[in-house]
Coordinates of N, CA and C and ligand atoms in Angstrom, one line a residue:
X1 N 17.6 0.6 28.2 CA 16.5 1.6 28.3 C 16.9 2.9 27.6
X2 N 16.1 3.4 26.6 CA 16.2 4.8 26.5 C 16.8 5.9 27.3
X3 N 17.6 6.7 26.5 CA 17.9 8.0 27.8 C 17.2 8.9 26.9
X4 N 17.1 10.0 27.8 CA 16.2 11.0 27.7 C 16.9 12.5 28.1
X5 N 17.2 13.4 26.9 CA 17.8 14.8 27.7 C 16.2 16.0 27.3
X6 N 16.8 16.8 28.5 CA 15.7 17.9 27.6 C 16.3 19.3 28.2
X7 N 16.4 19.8 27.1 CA 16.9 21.3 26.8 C 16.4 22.5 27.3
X8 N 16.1 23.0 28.6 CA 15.6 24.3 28.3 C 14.4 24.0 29.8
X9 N 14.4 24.6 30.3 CA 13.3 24.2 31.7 C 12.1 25.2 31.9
X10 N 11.4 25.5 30.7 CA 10.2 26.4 30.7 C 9.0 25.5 31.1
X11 N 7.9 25.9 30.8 CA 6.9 25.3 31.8 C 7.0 24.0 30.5
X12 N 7.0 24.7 29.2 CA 6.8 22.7 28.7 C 8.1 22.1 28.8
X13 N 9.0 22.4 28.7 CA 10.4 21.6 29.0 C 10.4 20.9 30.4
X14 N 10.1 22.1 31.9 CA 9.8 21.1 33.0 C 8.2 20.0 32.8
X15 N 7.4 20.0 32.2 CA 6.2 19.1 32.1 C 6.8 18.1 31.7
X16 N 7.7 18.2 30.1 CA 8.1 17.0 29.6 C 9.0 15.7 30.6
X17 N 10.1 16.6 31.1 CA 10.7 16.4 32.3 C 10.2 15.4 33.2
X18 N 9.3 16.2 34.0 CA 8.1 15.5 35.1 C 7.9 14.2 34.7
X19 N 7.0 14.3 33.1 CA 5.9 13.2 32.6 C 6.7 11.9 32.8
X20 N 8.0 12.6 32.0 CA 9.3 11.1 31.6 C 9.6 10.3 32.6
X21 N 10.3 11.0 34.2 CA 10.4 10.8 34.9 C 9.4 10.1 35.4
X22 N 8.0 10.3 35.7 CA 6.9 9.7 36.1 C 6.9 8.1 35.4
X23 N 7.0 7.8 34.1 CA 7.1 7.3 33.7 C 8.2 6.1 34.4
X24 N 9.3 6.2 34.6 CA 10.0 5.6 35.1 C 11.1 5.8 34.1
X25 N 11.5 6.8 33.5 CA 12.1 7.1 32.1 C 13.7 7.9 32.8
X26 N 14.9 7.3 32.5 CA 16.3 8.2 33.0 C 16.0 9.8 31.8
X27 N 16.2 10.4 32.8 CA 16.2 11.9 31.9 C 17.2 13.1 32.6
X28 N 18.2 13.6 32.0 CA 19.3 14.8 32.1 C 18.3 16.1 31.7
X29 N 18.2 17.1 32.3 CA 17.8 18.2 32.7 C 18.2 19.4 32.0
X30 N 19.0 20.1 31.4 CA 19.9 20.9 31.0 C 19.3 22.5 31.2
X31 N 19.9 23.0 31.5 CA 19.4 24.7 31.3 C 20.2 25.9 31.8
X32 N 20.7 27.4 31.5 CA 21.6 27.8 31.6 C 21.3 28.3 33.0
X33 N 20.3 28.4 33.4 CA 19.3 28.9 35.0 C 19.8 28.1 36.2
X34 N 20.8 28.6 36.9 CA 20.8 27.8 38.1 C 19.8 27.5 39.0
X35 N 18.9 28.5 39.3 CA 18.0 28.3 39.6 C 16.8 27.1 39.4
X36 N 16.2 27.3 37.8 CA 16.3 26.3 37.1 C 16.1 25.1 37.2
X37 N 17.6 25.1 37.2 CA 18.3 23.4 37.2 C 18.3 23.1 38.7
X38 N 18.4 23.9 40.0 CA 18.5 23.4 41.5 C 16.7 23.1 41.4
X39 N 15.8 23.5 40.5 CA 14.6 22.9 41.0 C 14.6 21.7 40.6
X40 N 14.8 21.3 39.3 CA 14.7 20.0 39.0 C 15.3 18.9 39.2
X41 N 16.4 19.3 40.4 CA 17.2 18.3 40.4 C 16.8 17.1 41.0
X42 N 16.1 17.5 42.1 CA 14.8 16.6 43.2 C 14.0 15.8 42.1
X43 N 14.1 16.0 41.2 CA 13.2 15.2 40.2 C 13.3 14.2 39.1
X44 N 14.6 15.0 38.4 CA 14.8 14.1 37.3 C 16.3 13.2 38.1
X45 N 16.9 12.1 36.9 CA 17.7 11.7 37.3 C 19.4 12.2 37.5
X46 N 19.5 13.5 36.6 CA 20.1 14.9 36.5 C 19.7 15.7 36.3
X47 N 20.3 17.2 36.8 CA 20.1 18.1 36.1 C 21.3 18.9 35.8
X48 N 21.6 20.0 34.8 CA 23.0 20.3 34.4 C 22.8 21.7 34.2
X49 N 23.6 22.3 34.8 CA 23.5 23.8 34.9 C 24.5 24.2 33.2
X50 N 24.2 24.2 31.9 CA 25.1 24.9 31.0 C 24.3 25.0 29.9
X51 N 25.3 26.1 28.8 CA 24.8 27.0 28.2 C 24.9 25.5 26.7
X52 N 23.8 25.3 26.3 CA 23.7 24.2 25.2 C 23.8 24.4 24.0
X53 N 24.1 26.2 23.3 CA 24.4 26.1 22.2 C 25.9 26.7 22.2
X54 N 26.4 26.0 23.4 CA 28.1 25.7 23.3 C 28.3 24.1 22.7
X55 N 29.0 24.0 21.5 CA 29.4 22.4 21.3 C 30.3 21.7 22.1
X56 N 31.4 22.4 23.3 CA 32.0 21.8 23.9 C 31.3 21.4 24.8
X57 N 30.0 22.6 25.2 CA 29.4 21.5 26.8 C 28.8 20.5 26.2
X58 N 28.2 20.4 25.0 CA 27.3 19.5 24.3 C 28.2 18.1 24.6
X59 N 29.4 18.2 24.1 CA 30.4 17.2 24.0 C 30.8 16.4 25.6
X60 N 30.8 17.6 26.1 CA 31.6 17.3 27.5 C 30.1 16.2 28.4
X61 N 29.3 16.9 28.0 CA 28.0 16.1 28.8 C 27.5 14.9 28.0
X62 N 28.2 14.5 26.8 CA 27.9 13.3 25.9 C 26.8 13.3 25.6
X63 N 26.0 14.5 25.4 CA 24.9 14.3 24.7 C 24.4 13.2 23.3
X64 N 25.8 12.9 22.4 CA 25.4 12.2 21.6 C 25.1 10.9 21.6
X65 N 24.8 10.6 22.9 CA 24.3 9.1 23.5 C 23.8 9.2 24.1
X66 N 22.9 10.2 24.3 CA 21.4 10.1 24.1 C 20.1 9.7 23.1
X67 N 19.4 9.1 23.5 CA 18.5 8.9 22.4 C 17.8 9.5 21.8
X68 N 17.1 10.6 23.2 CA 15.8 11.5 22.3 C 16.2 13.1 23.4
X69 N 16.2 13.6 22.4 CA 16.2 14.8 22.9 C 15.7 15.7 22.8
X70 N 14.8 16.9 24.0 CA 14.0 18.0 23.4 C 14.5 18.8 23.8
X71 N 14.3 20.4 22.5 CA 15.0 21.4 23.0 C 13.6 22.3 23.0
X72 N 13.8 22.8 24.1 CA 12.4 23.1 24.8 C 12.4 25.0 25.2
X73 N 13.7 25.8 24.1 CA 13.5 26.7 23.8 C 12.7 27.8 23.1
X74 N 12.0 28.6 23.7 CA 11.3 29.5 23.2 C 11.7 30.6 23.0
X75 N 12.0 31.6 23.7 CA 12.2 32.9 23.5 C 13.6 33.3 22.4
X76 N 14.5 33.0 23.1 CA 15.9 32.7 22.0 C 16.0 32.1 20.9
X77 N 15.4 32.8 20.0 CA 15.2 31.9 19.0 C 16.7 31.3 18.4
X78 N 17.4 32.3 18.5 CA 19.0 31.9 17.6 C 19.8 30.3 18.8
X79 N 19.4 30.4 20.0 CA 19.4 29.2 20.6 C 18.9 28.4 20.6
X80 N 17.9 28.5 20.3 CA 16.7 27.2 20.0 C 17.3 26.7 18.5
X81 N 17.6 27.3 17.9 CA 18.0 27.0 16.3 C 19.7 26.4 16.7
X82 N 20.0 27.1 16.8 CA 21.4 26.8 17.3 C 21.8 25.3 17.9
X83 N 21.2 25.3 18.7 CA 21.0 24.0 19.6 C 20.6 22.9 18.7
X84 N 19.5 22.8 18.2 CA 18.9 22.2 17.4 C 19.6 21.3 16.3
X85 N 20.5 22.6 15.5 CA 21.7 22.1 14.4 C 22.4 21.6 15.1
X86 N 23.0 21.9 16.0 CA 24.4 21.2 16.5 C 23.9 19.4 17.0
X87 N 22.7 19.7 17.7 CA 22.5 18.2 18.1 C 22.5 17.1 17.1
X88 N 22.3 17.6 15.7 CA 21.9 16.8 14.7 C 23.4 16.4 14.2
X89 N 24.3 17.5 14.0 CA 25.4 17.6 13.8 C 26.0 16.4 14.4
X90 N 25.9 16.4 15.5 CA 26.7 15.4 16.2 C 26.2 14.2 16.5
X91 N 24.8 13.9 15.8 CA 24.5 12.6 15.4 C 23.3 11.7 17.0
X92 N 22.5 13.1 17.5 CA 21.4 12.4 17.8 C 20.8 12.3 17.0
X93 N 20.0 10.8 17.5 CA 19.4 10.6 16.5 C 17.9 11.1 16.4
X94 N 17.0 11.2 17.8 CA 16.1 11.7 17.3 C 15.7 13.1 18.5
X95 N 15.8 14.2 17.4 CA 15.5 15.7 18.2 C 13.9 16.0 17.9
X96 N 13.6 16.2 19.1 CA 12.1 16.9 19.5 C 12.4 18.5 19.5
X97 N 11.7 19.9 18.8 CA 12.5 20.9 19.0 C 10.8 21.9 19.4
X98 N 10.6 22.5 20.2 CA 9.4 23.6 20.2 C 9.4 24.6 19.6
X99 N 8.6 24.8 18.9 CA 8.7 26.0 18.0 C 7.4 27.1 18.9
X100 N 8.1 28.2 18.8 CA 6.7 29.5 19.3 C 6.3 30.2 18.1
X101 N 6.4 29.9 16.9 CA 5.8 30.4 15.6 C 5.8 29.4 14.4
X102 N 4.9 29.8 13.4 CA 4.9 28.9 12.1 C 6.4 28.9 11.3
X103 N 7.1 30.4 12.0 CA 8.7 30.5 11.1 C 9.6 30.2 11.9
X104 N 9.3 30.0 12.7 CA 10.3 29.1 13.9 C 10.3 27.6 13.4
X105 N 9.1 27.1 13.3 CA 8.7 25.8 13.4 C 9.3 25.3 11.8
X106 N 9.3 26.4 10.7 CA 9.9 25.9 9.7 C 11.7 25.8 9.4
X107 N 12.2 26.2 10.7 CA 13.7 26.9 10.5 C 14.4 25.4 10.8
X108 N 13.2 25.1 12.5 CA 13.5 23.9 12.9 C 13.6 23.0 12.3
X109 N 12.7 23.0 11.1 CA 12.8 21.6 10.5 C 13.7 21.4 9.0
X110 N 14.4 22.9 9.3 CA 15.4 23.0 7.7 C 16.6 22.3 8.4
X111 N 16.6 22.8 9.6 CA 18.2 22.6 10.6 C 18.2 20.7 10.9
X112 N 17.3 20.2 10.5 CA 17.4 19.0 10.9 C 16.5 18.3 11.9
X113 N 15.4 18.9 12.5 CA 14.4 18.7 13.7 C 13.5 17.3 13.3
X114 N 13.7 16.2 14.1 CA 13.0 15.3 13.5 C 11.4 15.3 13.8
X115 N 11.3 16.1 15.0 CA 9.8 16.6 15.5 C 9.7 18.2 15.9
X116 N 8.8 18.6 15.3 CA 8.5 20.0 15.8 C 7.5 20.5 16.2
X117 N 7.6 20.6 17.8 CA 5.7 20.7 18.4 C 5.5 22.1 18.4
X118 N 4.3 22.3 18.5 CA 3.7 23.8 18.8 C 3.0 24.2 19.7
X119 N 3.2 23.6 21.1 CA 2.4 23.3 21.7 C 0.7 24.6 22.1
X120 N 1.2 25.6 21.7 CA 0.0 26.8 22.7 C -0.6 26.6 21.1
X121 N -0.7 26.1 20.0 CA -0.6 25.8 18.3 C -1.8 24.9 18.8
X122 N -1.2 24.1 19.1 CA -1.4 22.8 19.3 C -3.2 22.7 19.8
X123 N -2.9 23.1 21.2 CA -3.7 23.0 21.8 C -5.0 24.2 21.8
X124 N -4.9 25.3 20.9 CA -5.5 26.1 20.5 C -6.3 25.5 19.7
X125 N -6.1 24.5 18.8 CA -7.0 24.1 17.5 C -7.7 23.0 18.2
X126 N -7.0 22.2 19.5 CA -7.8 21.4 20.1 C -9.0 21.8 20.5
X127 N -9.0 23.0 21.4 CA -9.9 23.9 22.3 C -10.5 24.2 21.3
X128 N -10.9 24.7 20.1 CA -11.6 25.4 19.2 C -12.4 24.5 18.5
X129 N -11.8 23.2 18.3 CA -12.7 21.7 18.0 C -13.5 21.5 19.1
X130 N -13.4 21.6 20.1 CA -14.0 21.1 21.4 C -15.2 21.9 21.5
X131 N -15.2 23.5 21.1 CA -15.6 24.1 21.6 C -16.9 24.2 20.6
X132 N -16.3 24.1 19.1 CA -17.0 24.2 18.3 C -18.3 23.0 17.7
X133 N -17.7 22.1 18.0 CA -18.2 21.1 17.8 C -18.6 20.2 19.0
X134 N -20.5 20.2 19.2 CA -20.9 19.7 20.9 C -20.3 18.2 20.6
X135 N -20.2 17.7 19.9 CA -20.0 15.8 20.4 C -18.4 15.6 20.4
X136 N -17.6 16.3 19.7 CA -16.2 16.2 19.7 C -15.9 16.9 21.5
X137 N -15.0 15.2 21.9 CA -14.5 15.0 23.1 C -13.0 15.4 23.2
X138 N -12.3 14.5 21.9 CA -11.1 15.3 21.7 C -10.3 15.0 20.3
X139 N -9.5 15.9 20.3 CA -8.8 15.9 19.0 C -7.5 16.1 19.1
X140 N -6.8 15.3 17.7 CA -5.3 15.1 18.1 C -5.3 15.1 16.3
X141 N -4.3 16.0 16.2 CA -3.5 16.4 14.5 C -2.5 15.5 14.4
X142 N -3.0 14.3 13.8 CA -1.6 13.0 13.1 C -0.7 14.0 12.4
X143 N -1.3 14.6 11.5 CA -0.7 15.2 10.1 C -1.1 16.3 9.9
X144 N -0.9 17.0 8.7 CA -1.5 17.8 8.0 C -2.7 17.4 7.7
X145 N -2.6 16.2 7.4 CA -4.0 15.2 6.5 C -4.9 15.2 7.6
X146 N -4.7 13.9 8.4 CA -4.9 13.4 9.4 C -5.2 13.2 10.5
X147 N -6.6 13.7 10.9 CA -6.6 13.4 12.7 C -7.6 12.1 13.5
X148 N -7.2 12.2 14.4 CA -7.6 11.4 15.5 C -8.9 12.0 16.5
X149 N -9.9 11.6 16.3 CA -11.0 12.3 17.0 C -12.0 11.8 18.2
X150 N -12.2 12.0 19.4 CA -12.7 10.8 20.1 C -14.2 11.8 20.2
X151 N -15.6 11.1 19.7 CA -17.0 12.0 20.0 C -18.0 11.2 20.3
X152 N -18.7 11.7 20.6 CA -20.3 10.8 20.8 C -21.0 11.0 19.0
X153 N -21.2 9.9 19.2 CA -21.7 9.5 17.3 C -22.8 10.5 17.3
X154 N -22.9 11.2 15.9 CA -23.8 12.2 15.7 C -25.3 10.7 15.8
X155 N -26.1 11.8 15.9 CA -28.1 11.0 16.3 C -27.9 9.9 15.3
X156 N -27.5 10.5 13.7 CA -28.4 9.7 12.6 C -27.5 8.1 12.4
X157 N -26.1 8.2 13.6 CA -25.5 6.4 13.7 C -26.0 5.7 14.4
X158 N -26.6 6.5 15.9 CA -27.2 5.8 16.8 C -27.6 4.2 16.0
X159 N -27.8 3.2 17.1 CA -28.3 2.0 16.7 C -27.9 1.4 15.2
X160 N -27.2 2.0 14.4 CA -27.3 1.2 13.2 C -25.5 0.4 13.5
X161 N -25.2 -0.6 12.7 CA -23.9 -1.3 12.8 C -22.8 -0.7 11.7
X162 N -22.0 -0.6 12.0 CA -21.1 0.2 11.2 C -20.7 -0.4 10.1
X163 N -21.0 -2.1 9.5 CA -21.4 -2.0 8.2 C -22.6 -1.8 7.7
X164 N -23.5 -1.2 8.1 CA -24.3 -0.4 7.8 C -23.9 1.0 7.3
X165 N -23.3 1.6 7.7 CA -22.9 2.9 8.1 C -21.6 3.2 6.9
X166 N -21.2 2.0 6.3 CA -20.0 1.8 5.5 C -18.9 3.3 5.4
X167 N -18.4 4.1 6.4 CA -17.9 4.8 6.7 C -16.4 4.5 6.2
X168 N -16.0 3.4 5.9 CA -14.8 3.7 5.5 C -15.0 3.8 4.0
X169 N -15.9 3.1 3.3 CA -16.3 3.0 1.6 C -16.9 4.4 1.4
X170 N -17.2 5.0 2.1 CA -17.7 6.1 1.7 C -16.8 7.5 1.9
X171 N -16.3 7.3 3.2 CA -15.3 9.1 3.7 C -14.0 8.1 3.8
X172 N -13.6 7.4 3.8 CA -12.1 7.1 4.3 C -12.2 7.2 5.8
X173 N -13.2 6.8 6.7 CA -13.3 7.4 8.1 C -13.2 5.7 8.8
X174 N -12.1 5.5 9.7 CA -11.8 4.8 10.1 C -12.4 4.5 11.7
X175 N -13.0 3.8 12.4 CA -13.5 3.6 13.7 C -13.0 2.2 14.2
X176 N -11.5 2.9 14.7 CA -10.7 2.1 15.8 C -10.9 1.7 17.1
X177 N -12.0 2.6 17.5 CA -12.0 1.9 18.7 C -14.0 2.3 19.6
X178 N -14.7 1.8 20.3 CA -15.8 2.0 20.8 C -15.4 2.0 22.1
X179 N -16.1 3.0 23.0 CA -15.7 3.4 24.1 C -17.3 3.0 25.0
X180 N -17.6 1.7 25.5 CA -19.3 1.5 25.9 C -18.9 1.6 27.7
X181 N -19.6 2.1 28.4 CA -19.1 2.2 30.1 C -17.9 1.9 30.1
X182 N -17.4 1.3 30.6 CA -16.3 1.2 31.3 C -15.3 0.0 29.9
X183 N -15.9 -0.1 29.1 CA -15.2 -1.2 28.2 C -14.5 -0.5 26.8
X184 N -13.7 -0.9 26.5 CA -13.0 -0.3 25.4 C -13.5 -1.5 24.3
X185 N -13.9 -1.6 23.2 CA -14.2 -2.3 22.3 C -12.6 -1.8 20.6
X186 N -11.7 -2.4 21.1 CA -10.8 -2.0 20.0 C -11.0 -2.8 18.6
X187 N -10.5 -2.6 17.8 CA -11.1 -2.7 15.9 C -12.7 -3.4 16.2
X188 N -13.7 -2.5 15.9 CA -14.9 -3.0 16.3 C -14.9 -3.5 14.7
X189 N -15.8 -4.5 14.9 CA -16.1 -5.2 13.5 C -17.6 -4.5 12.6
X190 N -17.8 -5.4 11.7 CA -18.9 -4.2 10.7 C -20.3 -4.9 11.1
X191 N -20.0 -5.5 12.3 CA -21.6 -6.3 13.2 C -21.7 -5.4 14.5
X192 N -20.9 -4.4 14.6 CA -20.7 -3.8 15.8 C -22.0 -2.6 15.9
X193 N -23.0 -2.4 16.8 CA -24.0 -1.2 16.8 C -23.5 -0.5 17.8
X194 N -23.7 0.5 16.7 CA -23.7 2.0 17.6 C -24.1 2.5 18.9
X195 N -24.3 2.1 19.8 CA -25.1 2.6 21.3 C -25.0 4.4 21.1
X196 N -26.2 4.5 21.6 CA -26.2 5.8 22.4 C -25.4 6.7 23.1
X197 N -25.4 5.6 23.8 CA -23.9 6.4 25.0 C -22.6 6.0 24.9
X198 N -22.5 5.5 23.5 CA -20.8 5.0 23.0 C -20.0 6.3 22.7
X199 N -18.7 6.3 22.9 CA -18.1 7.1 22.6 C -17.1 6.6 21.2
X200 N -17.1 7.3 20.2 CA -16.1 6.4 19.0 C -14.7 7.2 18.9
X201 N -14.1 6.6 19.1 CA -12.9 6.5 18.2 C -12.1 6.5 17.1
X202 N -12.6 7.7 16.1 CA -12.2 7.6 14.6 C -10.8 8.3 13.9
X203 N -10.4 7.7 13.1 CA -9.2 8.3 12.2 C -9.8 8.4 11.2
X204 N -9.3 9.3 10.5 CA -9.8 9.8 9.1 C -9.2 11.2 8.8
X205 N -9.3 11.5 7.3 CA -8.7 12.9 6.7 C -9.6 14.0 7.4
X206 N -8.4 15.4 7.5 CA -9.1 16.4 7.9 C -10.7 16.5 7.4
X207 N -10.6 16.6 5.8 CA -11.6 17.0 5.5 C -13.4 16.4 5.7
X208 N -12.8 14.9 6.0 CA -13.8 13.3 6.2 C -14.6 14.2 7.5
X209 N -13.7 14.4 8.3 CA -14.0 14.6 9.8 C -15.3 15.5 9.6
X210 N -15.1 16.6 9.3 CA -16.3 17.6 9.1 C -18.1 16.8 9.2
X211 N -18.1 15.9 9.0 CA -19.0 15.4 8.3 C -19.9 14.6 9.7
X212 N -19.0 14.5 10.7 CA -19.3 14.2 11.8 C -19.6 14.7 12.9
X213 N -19.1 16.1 12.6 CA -19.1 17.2 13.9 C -20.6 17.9 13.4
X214 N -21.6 17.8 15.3 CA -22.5 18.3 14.9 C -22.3 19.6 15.4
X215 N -22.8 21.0 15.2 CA -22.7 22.4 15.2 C -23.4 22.3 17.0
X216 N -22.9 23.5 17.1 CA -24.1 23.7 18.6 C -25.1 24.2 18.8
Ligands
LIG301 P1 7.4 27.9 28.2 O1 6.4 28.6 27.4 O2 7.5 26.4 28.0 O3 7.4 28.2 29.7 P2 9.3 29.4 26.9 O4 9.2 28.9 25.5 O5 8.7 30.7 27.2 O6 8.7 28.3 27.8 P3 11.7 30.2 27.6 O7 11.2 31.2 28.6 O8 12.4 30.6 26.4 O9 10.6 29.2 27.3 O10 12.5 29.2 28.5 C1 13.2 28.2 28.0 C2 14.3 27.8 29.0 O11 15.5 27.6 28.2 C3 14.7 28.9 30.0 O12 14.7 28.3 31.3 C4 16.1 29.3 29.6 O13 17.0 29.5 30.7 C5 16.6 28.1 28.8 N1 17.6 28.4 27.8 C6 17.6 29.4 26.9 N2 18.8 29.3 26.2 C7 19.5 28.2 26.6 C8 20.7 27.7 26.3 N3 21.5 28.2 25.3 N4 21.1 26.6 27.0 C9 20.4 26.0 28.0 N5 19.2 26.5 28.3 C10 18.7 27.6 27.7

């Protein structure tokens, strides 16, 4: 089974924590907050009261047999960065790192970060899709390129079959999956019609997307 550490016990470091755990997932705790770390301990399968941009606690707690690790520092940035290089240094293999800026987020990924979330980033561009757009349900950024968008089909798909609709020959817009009551319809075929009250499931380039979001 995977192990699991996570660095740093702020509200997204304890969520990630929680989720894993929920999951059924072994996960080490870490953070220099006694406090902190006596909350989480009820929860995860450890928790470790020490300072992680020391390499000897790094060592002494065998972090490098761990599989995935996030460092779930914000404010400190020279710890967050810090942390970040050393884990790589010593040969985990995959670091998850939070960045709280676009120059944070770029430092992380000079120092070796194999993922770098943003999360209040993140979820800001979510909320602004949502909000902007009445049929978009929700949105997820694969890429730069790339998103994942779940909406109620603008009017003019209603009823027609999506080889009708030839959406991939035409935008690169991909519809993985149909959402009809209670049924998930995954790789719908090009005999599949659009219902009314379907919800779709499309991938496609940032720019494809536009094309589907109706204004309010
Ligand atoms: P969030 O927005 O997720 O609540 P944040 O980005 O504001 O969090 P911080 O307040 O920076 O996060 O908290 C991150 C946690 O990381 C704190 O609990 C802090 O004690 C811990 N931390 C900071 N430096 C280190 C370090 N060198 N080693 C271990 N833990 C650390």
């Amino acid at each position: 089974m995977k192990e699991f550490a996570v660095i740093g016990l702020g509200r997204f470091g304890s969520s990630v924590a929680h989720a894993l755990t929920q999951m059924g997932k072994s996960v080490l705790a870490i953070d220099l907050n006694e406090a902190k770390v006596q909350a989480m301990s009820d929860v995860v399968t450890h928790a470790v009261q020490a300072d992680a941009a020391d390499p000897e606690n790094l060592k002494e707690i065998g972090i490098r047999n761990f599989d995935v690790v996030v460092v779930s520092i914000g404010d400190d940035l020279e710890a967050s960065i810090l942390v970040t290089m050393l884990l790589k240094e010593m040969g985990v293999k995959h670091v998850i790192a939070k960045a709280g800026s676009e120059v944070h987020s770029k430092v992380l990924q000079k120092v070796g970060a194999d993922r770098v979330v943003f999360p209040e980033w993140d979820m800001g561009t979510r909320v602004a899709h949502n909000l902007v757009a009445s049929n978009i349900l929700d949105y997820i950024e694969l890429s730069q390129d790339y998103t994942i968008v779940e909406l109620k089909p603008p009017r003019r798909m209603v009823n027609k079959s999506l080889g009708d609709l030839h959406l991939r020959a035409r935008h690169g817009i991909n519809v993985v999956a149909l959402r009809r009551n209670e049924e998930l319809i995954v790789s719908p075929g090009a005999d599949d019609v659009i219902g009314p009250e379907d919800v779709l499931v499309v991938v496609g380039r940032n720019e494809y997307m536009r094309s589907f979001q109706e204004e309010e």
